[in-house]
Amino acid sequence: MILVYAESPDGQIKKSAIEAVSYGAKTAQSMGTSCAALVFGNPEGMDSLGTYGADSILQINDAAFEKMDSQIYAKAIADVATEKNAQIVVLSHSSTGKSLLGRIAIRLNAGSVSGVSSIPNKEDQGISVEKSVFSGKALATYQINSEKAVLSLMGNSVKAEEMAKSPNIETLSVTPAQSNVEILEQNKQSGDIAPLPEAELVVSAGRGMKGPENWGIIEELANVLGATTACSRPVADSGWRPHHEHVGQTGIAIKPNLYIAAGISGAIQHLAGVNSSKCIVVINKDPEAPFFKAADYGICADLFDVVPRLTEAIKKVKA
Amino acid sequence: MKLLVCISKTPETTAKIAFTDGDTQFDSNGVQYILNPYDEWYALVRAIELKEANGGTVTVVNVGPASNDVIIRKALAIGADEATRINGEPQSAYYTAQQIANFAKDGGFDIIFTGKETIDYNGSEVGGMVAELMDLPYISYATALDVDGDTSTVTRDIEGGNEVAKVTGPFVVSAAKGMAEQRIPNMRGIMMAKRKPLNVIEAVEVNATAEIIKYRMPEQKSSVKMIDPENMDELVRLLQEEAKVL
Ligand SMILES: Cc1cc2nc3c(=O)[nH]c(=O)nc-3n(C[C@H](O)[C@H](O)[C@H](O)COP(=O)(O)OP(=O)(O)OC[C@H]3O[C@@H](n4cnc5c(N)ncnc54)[C@H](O)[C@@H]3O)c2cc1C
Ligand SMILES: Nc1ncnc2c1ncn2[C@@H]1O[C@H](COP(=O)(O)O)[C@@H](O)[C@H]1O
């Protein structure tokens, strides 16, 4: 069996969980086994787990699991994996998934690969799976030599597809682990804008913006697109934009469908975080800017003219 | 306070990435190695700051061959007190974590720091594994860390925001940007580092549970299509019809 932990921060099944379930279901299909989705609590959107291929839903509904702590969650997921004899445990490559992956791998004595981007292949020795390495400059195939595997799925790398199953829900009870961690507060940006690691559309800007007071045109473009905003590292370092917007080798790596970069030169460390984007649009007034080499579409002009014009053009088709 | 910082080496950020032996090995020919930025800039510096404020020692540990001594000396120059290199090839996160946990188990460390990930294989795995092997709490992607007696307050990044956690007793933390400001080693630090202890111990036997068997380069982008800046309608049309991303 393939066990997928379907994350539900804020009591909601999110896109990354649906991708993970669909990935688990495709893996199960190729290996001739079944796929179970594990949820904590009673999240909204559980129907979608069946829609995207879960054969069964395992639910742990216990106040001890209200807040994510890696010690408590890893033990619970590993216990379920053992009880159900799961060959592969699938997580999302999110902040939660990353803090669980190593723990679960140790508990299950399983080989692990984080941030995978392909469906596992069955090999004689075990399974093999691909992930992007060297900040997107290469791909590596990992072979897992142990009986069990734990994988975390990179967002936006395997398309979620409907499979329409009608899973039954089984409620499980597991003994929570001890924890010395207490969550004091959570601060989240409000609104419907996707957080950067999950965003499909991203509008990003760099030092070419001259100063934080000019970001209105970037926000307006993001707004009409329904996109999330990002920035280059010096922009975050100078405090023009919040740190969580910093993308690149030392920021976050993203893989949106569309990445629009305005006033960013395209240094290798910046590209490292964005070069897996499906489509890149670069706006830069310097025809020699290295970013053009990594772009699908380029506009060589002053961003202060081009960005508002692009916003208008998008408004027209959205109207 | 006894603080342990796990440090790793990684190719310098502009290093050319190439492979040998039928694309099964990373080609390290001519590649410059550096201390992994997250380990150096954030984990190590924050540990040194905590020691400066509260007293104690900062130990750095690295799993790797003798050629890693250069980057270990750099960590000592920045301000770590002592270093241990566990002599072995860090083939996988599992192997590395086993070595570190085995070294740390009797060390009485209050906090074990890792970086949020290495920038070569972007694993983000070692910290959680060490925590599980030692049965300690693990706070990943921490952007701030303050200690008061045996309780620590840690801010960590989560999707779309952050959360603040209170941890009692020893724990493992992975450091992300924000936790500290990079320090450049000065002449005095570099001189002192030469006299600080760098112990070498042998690795314990561990099976490889996962290994890389093949590398490949990503598909090349077809060359860029330049768009007339006066004609943004054309760009929007291409994004819809050709790239199909809108
Ligand atoms: C170890 C290391 C790690 C790093 N990690 C990261 C990282 O994670 N992310 C990151 O982004 N950087 C990172 N960097 C920094 C990186 O090398 C570059 O310095 C940085 O990305 C440059 O940011 P920028 O493109 O915004 O600014 P600049 O390089 O200053 O480029 C500004 C661009 O704007 C253009 N421009 C100016 N005015 C206009 C205008 N009116 N209209 C149109 N275009 C205009 C210019 O032609 C120029 O190309 C790292 C560096 C190191 C050494
Ligand atoms: N060979 C190593 N020796 C010591 N620490 C390491 C080693 N490899 C990784 N680490 C630590 O684990 C962190 C995460 O590494 P990784 O899981 O490989 O992305 C790094 O930032 C280091 O702090």
XYZ file of C-alpha atoms and ligand atoms in Angstrom:
641
model
C 0.000 0.000 0.000
C 1.012 3.608 -0.620
C 0.302 5.879 2.354
C -0.079 9.586 1.639
C -0.152 12.108 4.429
C -2.647 14.710 3.165
C -1.792 17.930 4.988
C -4.597 20.156 6.134
C -3.185 23.276 7.732
C -6.016 25.536 8.903
C -8.454 22.625 8.665
C -8.408 22.550 4.885
C -7.103 20.067 2.350
C -4.764 22.209 0.245
C -3.496 21.919 -3.304
C -0.186 20.381 -2.182
C -2.080 17.581 -0.409
C -4.175 16.889 -3.499
C -1.024 16.695 -5.617
C 0.484 14.266 -3.096
C -2.637 12.069 -3.148
C -2.738 12.050 -6.939
C 0.976 11.157 -6.947
C 0.336 8.358 -4.457
C -2.579 7.053 -6.522
C -0.520 7.045 -9.741
C 2.304 5.272 -7.933
C -0.115 2.720 -6.502
C -1.564 2.107 -9.948
C 1.850 1.519 -11.507
C 2.794 -0.867 -8.708
C -0.526 -2.679 -8.612
C -1.436 -1.700 -5.097
C -3.790 0.697 -3.327
C -3.455 4.240 -2.063
C -4.619 5.473 1.331
C -4.757 9.110 2.415
C -4.120 9.927 6.056
C -5.665 13.063 7.568
C -5.513 14.586 11.019
C -8.698 16.160 12.346
C -11.762 16.648 10.221
C -10.607 18.946 7.421
C -12.726 20.610 4.787
C -12.347 19.208 1.276
C -11.938 15.536 2.197
C -14.102 14.623 -0.839
C -11.284 15.710 -3.090
C -9.053 12.919 -1.727
C -11.286 10.320 -3.395
C -11.644 12.449 -6.510
C -7.884 12.389 -6.933
C -7.441 8.705 -6.358
C -7.403 7.714 -2.672
C -8.867 4.200 -2.277
C -9.367 4.787 1.410
C -9.152 7.615 3.916
C -7.577 7.071 7.295
C -8.559 9.657 9.842
C -6.966 10.490 13.178
C -9.353 12.770 14.973
C -7.852 13.501 18.361
C -7.145 16.809 20.101
C -3.551 15.710 20.739
C -2.883 16.272 17.018
C -4.378 19.718 16.736
C -1.031 21.435 16.222
C 1.748 20.041 14.101
C 4.770 18.953 16.081
C 7.261 16.777 14.226
C 7.717 14.314 17.084
C 4.001 13.670 17.483
C 3.119 13.601 13.795
C 6.091 11.495 12.710
C 5.324 8.813 15.269
C 1.655 8.720 14.304
C 2.342 8.517 10.556
C 5.042 5.874 11.055
C 2.719 3.864 13.315
C -0.026 3.923 10.694
C 2.483 2.998 7.968
C 3.596 0.018 10.018
C 0.089 -1.083 10.926
C -1.065 -0.863 7.300
C 2.198 -2.255 5.970
C 2.805 0.683 3.620
C 5.693 0.255 1.177
C 5.941 3.945 0.394
C 4.998 6.951 2.513
C 4.359 10.132 0.508
C 4.518 13.621 2.025
C 4.298 17.106 0.517
C 7.647 18.917 0.284
C 6.267 21.696 2.500
C 7.504 23.077 5.810
C 5.537 20.302 7.501
C 6.697 17.554 5.148
C 10.320 18.623 5.467
C 10.223 18.420 9.236
C 8.648 14.952 9.114
C 10.522 13.195 6.321
C 13.771 12.399 8.148
C 12.003 11.403 11.351
C 9.666 8.984 9.594
C 12.545 7.526 7.561
C 14.426 6.730 10.769
C 11.351 5.272 12.470
C 10.606 3.003 9.520
C 14.232 2.264 8.711
C 13.360 3.424 5.228
C 15.346 5.058 2.460
C 14.188 8.604 1.835
C 14.339 11.174 -0.930
C 13.094 14.718 -0.435
C 11.568 16.969 -3.061
C 10.989 14.266 -5.682
C 9.617 15.246 -9.083
C 8.807 11.911 -10.742
C 6.644 8.848 -10.154
C 8.809 6.038 -8.720
C 10.017 3.301 -11.040
C 10.124 -0.233 -9.825
C 13.641 -1.692 -10.077
C 15.068 -5.045 -9.039
C 16.623 -3.617 -5.878
C 13.749 -1.378 -4.901
C 12.438 1.811 -6.425
C 14.103 4.711 -8.170
C 12.898 8.277 -8.307
C 14.158 11.580 -9.675
C 14.655 14.956 -8.033
C 16.173 18.249 -8.983
C 19.622 18.930 -7.470
C 22.235 21.705 -7.564
C 19.451 24.258 -7.391
C 17.785 23.123 -10.571
C 20.978 22.811 -12.602
C 20.702 19.014 -12.793
C 18.416 16.078 -12.013
C 19.494 13.034 -10.035
C 17.955 9.577 -9.951
C 17.994 8.031 -6.485
C 17.706 4.351 -5.891
C 16.223 3.184 -2.640
C 17.842 0.043 -1.276
C 15.528 -0.613 1.637
C 12.179 -2.335 1.698
C 10.328 0.850 2.572
C 10.624 4.361 1.208
C 9.622 7.826 2.353
C 9.289 10.528 -0.305
C 8.309 14.177 -0.216
C 6.785 15.550 -3.408
C 7.983 18.871 -4.817
C 5.026 21.171 -5.453
C 3.853 21.747 -9.043
C 5.931 18.912 -10.461
C 3.392 16.147 -10.995
C 0.000 17.180 -12.256
C -2.984 16.196 -10.110
C -5.446 14.134 -12.149
C -8.947 12.985 -11.281
C -9.514 9.269 -10.781
C -12.900 9.308 -9.056
C -12.739 6.717 -6.299
C -15.280 6.429 -3.521
C -13.146 5.798 -0.479
C -14.496 4.640 2.842
C -13.289 6.466 5.912
C -11.611 4.542 8.682
C -11.023 6.240 12.009
C -7.786 5.277 13.691
C -6.582 5.885 17.178
C -2.885 6.124 17.860
C -1.038 6.969 21.058
C 0.483 10.426 20.735
C 4.204 10.817 21.443
C 5.481 13.039 24.221
C 6.453 16.521 23.150
C 8.374 19.366 24.729
C 7.181 21.824 22.114
C 4.365 24.269 22.630
C 3.152 26.448 19.748
C 2.594 29.927 21.151
C 1.256 31.707 18.078
C 0.790 31.455 14.329
C 0.939 34.416 11.996
C -0.338 33.953 8.476
C -0.935 36.342 5.656
C -4.644 36.756 5.148
C -6.593 36.576 1.900
C -6.764 34.073 -0.936
C -3.310 34.650 -2.379
C -1.403 31.362 -2.501
C 1.770 31.265 -0.410
C 4.850 31.465 -2.635
C 5.856 27.777 -2.576
C 2.398 26.794 -3.860
C 1.748 29.694 -6.215
C 1.094 28.966 -9.897
C 1.597 32.570 -10.944
C 4.370 34.726 -9.524
C 5.307 38.355 -10.189
C 8.798 39.171 -8.944
C 10.928 42.297 -8.931
C 14.501 43.272 -8.157
C 16.792 46.177 -7.575
C 15.692 47.711 -10.862
C 12.656 48.963 -8.922
C 14.895 51.631 -7.304
C 13.046 51.606 -3.967
C 10.194 50.065 -1.960
C 7.908 53.022 -2.687
C 7.639 51.894 -6.328
C 6.185 48.429 -5.646
C 2.595 49.558 -6.331
C 2.879 48.629 -10.030
C 4.124 45.138 -9.135
C 1.333 44.586 -6.642
C -1.234 45.801 -9.139
C 0.028 43.393 -11.821
C 0.007 40.536 -9.295
C -3.449 41.556 -8.243
C -5.047 41.398 -11.705
C -3.365 38.058 -12.345
C -4.179 36.609 -8.938
C -0.426 36.054 -8.579
C 1.865 35.955 -5.549
C 4.706 38.478 -5.280
C 8.392 37.596 -4.895
C 11.714 39.446 -5.004
C 15.466 39.060 -5.416
C 17.765 38.743 -2.437
C 19.195 42.294 -2.241
C 15.632 43.590 -2.225
C 14.784 41.487 0.831
C 18.156 42.215 2.438
C 17.568 45.968 2.161
C 14.194 45.553 3.804
C 12.289 46.743 0.712
C 10.224 43.572 0.821
C 9.618 40.902 3.499
C 12.119 38.030 3.755
C 9.565 35.375 2.866
C 9.403 36.830 -0.677
C 13.102 36.139 -1.335
C 13.559 33.491 -4.015
C 16.786 31.891 -5.177
C 19.514 29.640 -3.985
C 19.473 31.036 -0.453
C 15.778 31.895 -0.477
C 13.018 29.585 -1.547
C 13.006 27.564 -4.711
C 9.752 27.769 -6.624
C 8.246 26.097 -9.637
C 5.264 28.155 -10.754
C 3.637 27.921 -14.174
C 4.446 31.580 -14.837
C 7.285 33.650 -13.365
C 7.412 37.315 -14.369
C 10.675 39.029 -13.388
C 10.972 42.821 -13.592
C 14.259 44.624 -12.932
C 16.107 41.457 -11.936
C 19.457 40.823 -13.615
C 19.225 37.037 -13.443
C 22.315 36.186 -11.412
C 22.977 32.460 -11.206
C 21.943 32.368 -7.535
C 18.616 33.948 -8.411
C 18.028 31.598 -11.351
C 18.726 28.650 -9.078
C 15.430 29.279 -7.310
C 13.243 29.945 -10.336
C 14.650 28.142 -13.363
C 12.249 25.241 -12.970
C 9.311 27.560 -13.679
C 7.290 26.442 -16.712
C 7.301 29.860 -18.353
C 9.549 32.833 -17.571
C 8.900 36.412 -18.707
C 11.756 38.862 -18.210
C 11.403 42.644 -18.249
C 14.783 44.388 -18.193
C 16.147 47.510 -19.880
C 19.591 45.990 -20.369
C 19.701 43.764 -23.475
C 22.751 42.011 -21.976
C 20.963 41.024 -18.753
C 21.743 37.319 -18.177
C 18.128 36.627 -17.297
C 17.120 36.847 -20.992
C 19.040 33.612 -21.631
C 16.800 31.769 -19.189
C 13.574 33.416 -20.359
C 10.799 32.221 -22.644
C 9.630 35.748 -23.405
C 11.689 38.883 -23.030
C 10.823 42.573 -23.085
C 13.799 44.895 -23.309
C 12.484 48.203 -22.001
C 11.930 50.339 -18.927
C 9.862 48.385 -16.453
C 8.103 51.518 -15.242
C 6.494 51.769 -18.715
C 6.057 48.079 -19.436
C 4.597 46.767 -16.193
C 1.549 49.086 -16.120
C 0.978 48.374 -19.827
C 1.049 44.626 -19.188
C -1.408 45.094 -16.331
C -3.798 46.906 -18.696
C -3.454 44.182 -21.340
C -4.330 41.500 -18.797
C -7.274 43.509 -17.483
C -8.626 43.583 -21.048
C -8.673 39.804 -21.452
C -9.989 39.258 -17.928
C -12.882 41.665 -18.495
C 25.671 26.111 27.342
C 26.963 23.343 25.132
C 26.106 23.997 21.519
C 26.741 21.727 18.547
C 26.684 23.000 14.972
C 26.604 20.506 12.094
C 28.520 21.927 9.160
C 28.716 20.643 5.632
C 30.567 21.635 2.512
C 28.995 22.397 -0.794
C 30.215 23.511 -4.218
C 30.608 27.272 -4.446
C 27.412 28.814 -5.830
C 28.711 29.607 -9.309
C 30.496 26.246 -9.732
C 30.046 24.543 -13.064
C 27.943 21.432 -12.637
C 29.148 18.428 -14.645
C 29.238 14.645 -14.290
C 31.644 11.812 -15.059
C 31.667 8.005 -15.241
C 28.654 7.788 -17.506
C 26.800 10.508 -15.601
C 26.919 8.585 -12.341
C 29.394 10.792 -10.425
C 29.570 14.508 -9.735
C 32.646 15.952 -11.430
C 34.522 17.759 -8.666
C 37.368 18.705 -11.008
C 38.122 22.380 -10.545
C 35.161 22.883 -8.221
C 35.712 25.197 -5.249
C 34.001 24.126 -2.056
C 32.543 26.421 0.590
C 30.874 26.052 3.942
C 27.162 25.562 3.305
C 25.728 29.114 3.630
C 22.918 28.163 6.027
C 25.361 26.426 8.349
C 27.869 29.273 8.212
C 25.756 32.417 8.088
C 22.932 31.467 10.395
C 23.448 28.300 12.467
C 27.076 28.889 13.403
C 26.771 32.623 13.985
C 23.670 32.262 16.165
C 25.393 29.565 18.216
C 28.398 31.858 18.721
C 26.109 34.742 19.729
C 24.355 32.561 22.300
C 27.691 31.464 23.713
C 28.881 35.056 23.884
C 25.753 36.009 25.823
C 25.479 32.978 28.104
C 28.902 31.377 28.250
C 29.657 27.811 27.187
C 31.190 26.205 24.127
C 30.423 25.903 20.446
C 31.494 22.621 18.865
C 31.289 22.049 15.126
C 30.986 18.605 13.604
C 31.441 17.527 10.021
C 31.133 14.140 8.399
C 33.634 13.954 5.578
C 37.160 13.308 4.314
C 40.376 15.089 5.357
C 39.995 17.605 2.526
C 37.111 19.097 4.530
C 39.521 20.415 7.165
C 39.741 23.709 5.244
C 36.079 24.529 5.758
C 36.213 23.270 9.349
C 39.088 25.700 10.045
C 36.933 28.459 8.629
C 34.188 27.659 11.142
C 36.825 27.810 13.901
C 38.033 31.144 12.528
C 34.509 32.548 12.669
C 34.389 31.647 16.344
C 33.639 27.984 17.093
C 35.738 26.652 20.000
C 36.474 23.137 18.835
C 35.754 20.788 15.969
C 35.292 17.126 15.288
C 35.496 15.588 11.854
C 33.983 12.169 11.504
C 36.110 10.511 8.883
C 33.792 9.010 6.252
C 32.083 9.701 2.934
C 28.708 11.336 3.589
C 26.899 9.331 0.885
C 23.410 9.959 2.170
C 21.494 11.935 4.777
C 20.855 8.680 6.621
C 24.562 7.882 6.840
C 25.453 11.427 7.911
C 22.723 11.624 10.533
C 23.741 8.290 12.050
C 27.314 9.532 12.430
C 26.263 12.830 13.999
C 23.786 11.220 16.404
C 26.368 8.680 17.445
C 28.862 11.465 18.158
C 26.368 13.721 19.950
C 24.593 11.166 22.105
C 26.959 11.428 25.062
C 27.930 15.053 24.465
C 25.289 16.668 26.653
C 24.484 19.322 24.045
C 21.725 21.813 24.851
C 21.033 22.704 21.240
C 22.090 20.967 18.027
C 22.055 23.262 15.002
C 21.890 22.304 11.339
C 21.315 24.472 8.281
C 17.865 24.303 6.698
C 19.411 22.401 3.785
C 22.617 22.003 1.848
C 22.515 24.011 -1.344
C 23.811 21.152 -3.516
C 21.380 18.297 -2.916
C 18.773 20.417 -1.111
C 17.964 17.506 1.152
C 16.632 19.132 4.294
C 16.778 15.704 5.899
C 19.744 15.450 8.246
C 18.327 17.595 11.096
C 15.083 15.631 11.418
C 16.973 12.351 11.311
C 19.392 13.395 14.044
C 16.430 14.522 16.162
C 14.636 11.216 15.692
C 17.744 9.168 16.404
C 18.253 11.107 19.649
C 14.540 11.336 20.445
C 14.658 15.137 20.617
C 12.245 17.818 19.429
C 13.033 19.284 15.991
C 12.195 22.785 14.878
C 12.872 23.246 11.175
C 13.414 26.458 9.215
C 13.933 28.621 12.274
C 14.358 32.326 11.561
C 14.827 33.418 15.191
C 16.027 31.637 18.318
C 16.259 32.953 21.868
C 17.207 31.033 24.977
C 16.220 31.671 28.570
C 17.451 29.019 30.994
C 16.216 25.676 29.701
C 13.425 27.105 27.558
C 13.969 28.350 24.039
C 11.658 30.455 21.912
C 11.904 29.704 18.221
C 10.208 31.333 15.243
C 9.878 29.062 12.246
C 8.678 29.634 8.701
C 5.516 27.892 7.632
C 3.567 28.227 4.363
C 2.330 31.801 4.113
C 3.668 32.948 7.485
C 5.423 31.826 10.605
C 4.805 30.325 14.016
C 6.426 30.804 17.388
C 7.200 27.736 19.479
C 8.461 27.280 23.006
C 10.759 24.300 23.562
C 11.834 22.938 26.936
C 15.101 21.078 27.245
C 17.516 20.065 24.475
C 16.424 20.053 20.851
C 17.563 20.120 17.229
C 16.982 23.224 15.133
C 17.543 23.914 11.433
C 18.560 27.479 10.709
C 17.098 29.620 7.936
C 17.758 33.154 6.853
C 17.048 35.725 9.536
C 18.447 33.816 12.493
C 21.702 35.797 12.467
C 23.887 38.043 10.331
C 26.835 36.615 8.433
C 30.240 37.181 10.112
C 33.458 37.490 8.169
C 36.425 35.876 9.952
C 39.099 38.434 10.898
C 42.872 37.979 10.999
C 42.877 37.227 14.701
C 40.193 34.580 14.280
C 42.127 32.942 11.465
C 45.315 32.856 13.580
C 43.479 31.470 16.620
C 41.734 28.822 14.535
C 45.085 27.197 13.835
C 45.494 26.424 17.519
C 41.968 25.208 18.219
C 41.400 21.452 18.486
C 40.224 19.607 15.388
C 39.602 16.025 16.463
C 39.163 13.260 13.952
C 37.168 10.146 14.768
C 36.343 7.192 12.557
C 32.848 6.734 11.130
C 30.630 3.893 12.292
C 29.354 1.319 9.809
C 25.992 2.287 8.249
C 24.119 0.792 5.290
C 23.202 3.054 2.408
C 19.408 3.161 2.265
C 19.343 5.495 -0.736
C 21.969 6.405 -3.315
C 22.271 8.384 -6.514
C 22.634 6.155 -9.566
C 22.342 8.674 -12.400
C 22.452 12.378 -13.193
C 21.111 14.303 -16.142
C 20.839 17.899 -17.240
C 17.395 19.510 -17.471
C 15.961 20.100 -20.953
C 17.323 23.252 -22.499
C 14.973 26.175 -22.929
C 14.387 27.118 -26.533
C 15.776 30.574 -27.100
C 13.958 33.606 -25.793
C 11.234 35.268 -27.851
C 11.575 39.046 -27.665
C 8.315 40.984 -27.530
C 7.738 44.555 -28.674
C 7.391 46.647 -25.485
C 4.547 48.595 -27.148
C 2.576 45.408 -27.736
C 1.661 43.796 -24.429
C -1.509 42.373 -25.980
C 0.768 40.114 -28.014
C 2.517 38.882 -24.845
C -0.795 38.121 -23.180
C -1.930 36.231 -26.294
C 1.269 34.144 -26.300
C 0.928 33.400 -22.594
C -2.590 32.174 -23.232
C -2.236 30.354 -26.523
C 1.386 29.287 -26.805
C 2.635 28.862 -23.238
C -0.890 28.086 -21.949
C -0.153 29.483 -18.504
C -2.986 32.033 -18.248
C 26.167 32.839 -1.925
C 25.202 33.739 -2.616
C 23.852 33.430 -2.566
C 22.913 34.255 -3.209
N 21.583 33.901 -3.159
C 20.689 34.663 -3.839
C 19.314 34.303 -3.866
O 18.887 33.319 -3.253
N 18.456 35.063 -4.569
C 18.863 36.193 -5.275
O 18.011 36.832 -5.910
N 20.146 36.565 -5.245
C 21.069 35.836 -4.545
N 22.365 36.233 -4.519
C 22.710 37.548 -5.112
C 22.862 37.505 -6.610
O 24.179 37.114 -6.930
C 22.592 38.899 -7.230
O 23.433 39.843 -6.624
C 21.146 39.350 -7.059
O 20.241 38.352 -7.480
C 20.917 40.621 -7.852
O 19.627 41.129 -7.568
P 18.856 42.021 -8.643
O 18.782 41.293 -9.917
O 17.581 42.447 -8.014
O 19.777 43.333 -8.726
P 20.825 43.779 -9.827
O 21.815 42.735 -10.139
O 21.292 45.108 -9.380
O 19.960 43.932 -11.138
C 19.006 44.912 -11.366
C 18.536 44.744 -12.796
O 17.478 45.672 -13.055
C 17.639 46.210 -14.340
N 16.985 47.518 -14.334
C 17.339 48.623 -13.647
N 16.458 49.614 -13.869
C 15.515 49.128 -14.700
C 14.341 49.667 -15.299
N 13.949 50.929 -15.059
N 13.624 48.885 -16.104
C 14.001 47.609 -16.368
N 15.097 47.051 -15.818
C 15.840 47.796 -15.000
C 19.125 46.264 -14.573
O 19.410 46.239 -15.965
C 19.615 45.028 -13.847
O 19.685 43.910 -14.738
C 23.325 35.422 -3.884
C 24.696 35.737 -3.932
C 25.628 34.919 -3.309
C 27.068 35.288 -3.406
N 28.467 15.823 5.940
C 27.881 16.563 6.894
N 28.506 16.786 8.073
C 27.913 17.519 9.061
N 26.707 18.078 8.928
C 26.026 17.887 7.780
C 26.577 17.120 6.703
N 25.671 17.106 5.706
C 24.624 17.844 6.122
N 24.816 18.320 7.374
C 23.930 19.200 8.163
O 22.582 18.951 7.824
C 21.989 20.098 7.229
C 20.978 19.684 6.177
O 21.604 18.920 5.201
P 20.774 18.106 4.104
O 19.779 17.280 4.814
O 21.832 17.310 3.398
O 20.147 19.161 3.223
C 23.148 20.928 6.728
O 22.792 22.293 6.630
C 24.188 20.657 7.805
O 23.947 21.442 8.964
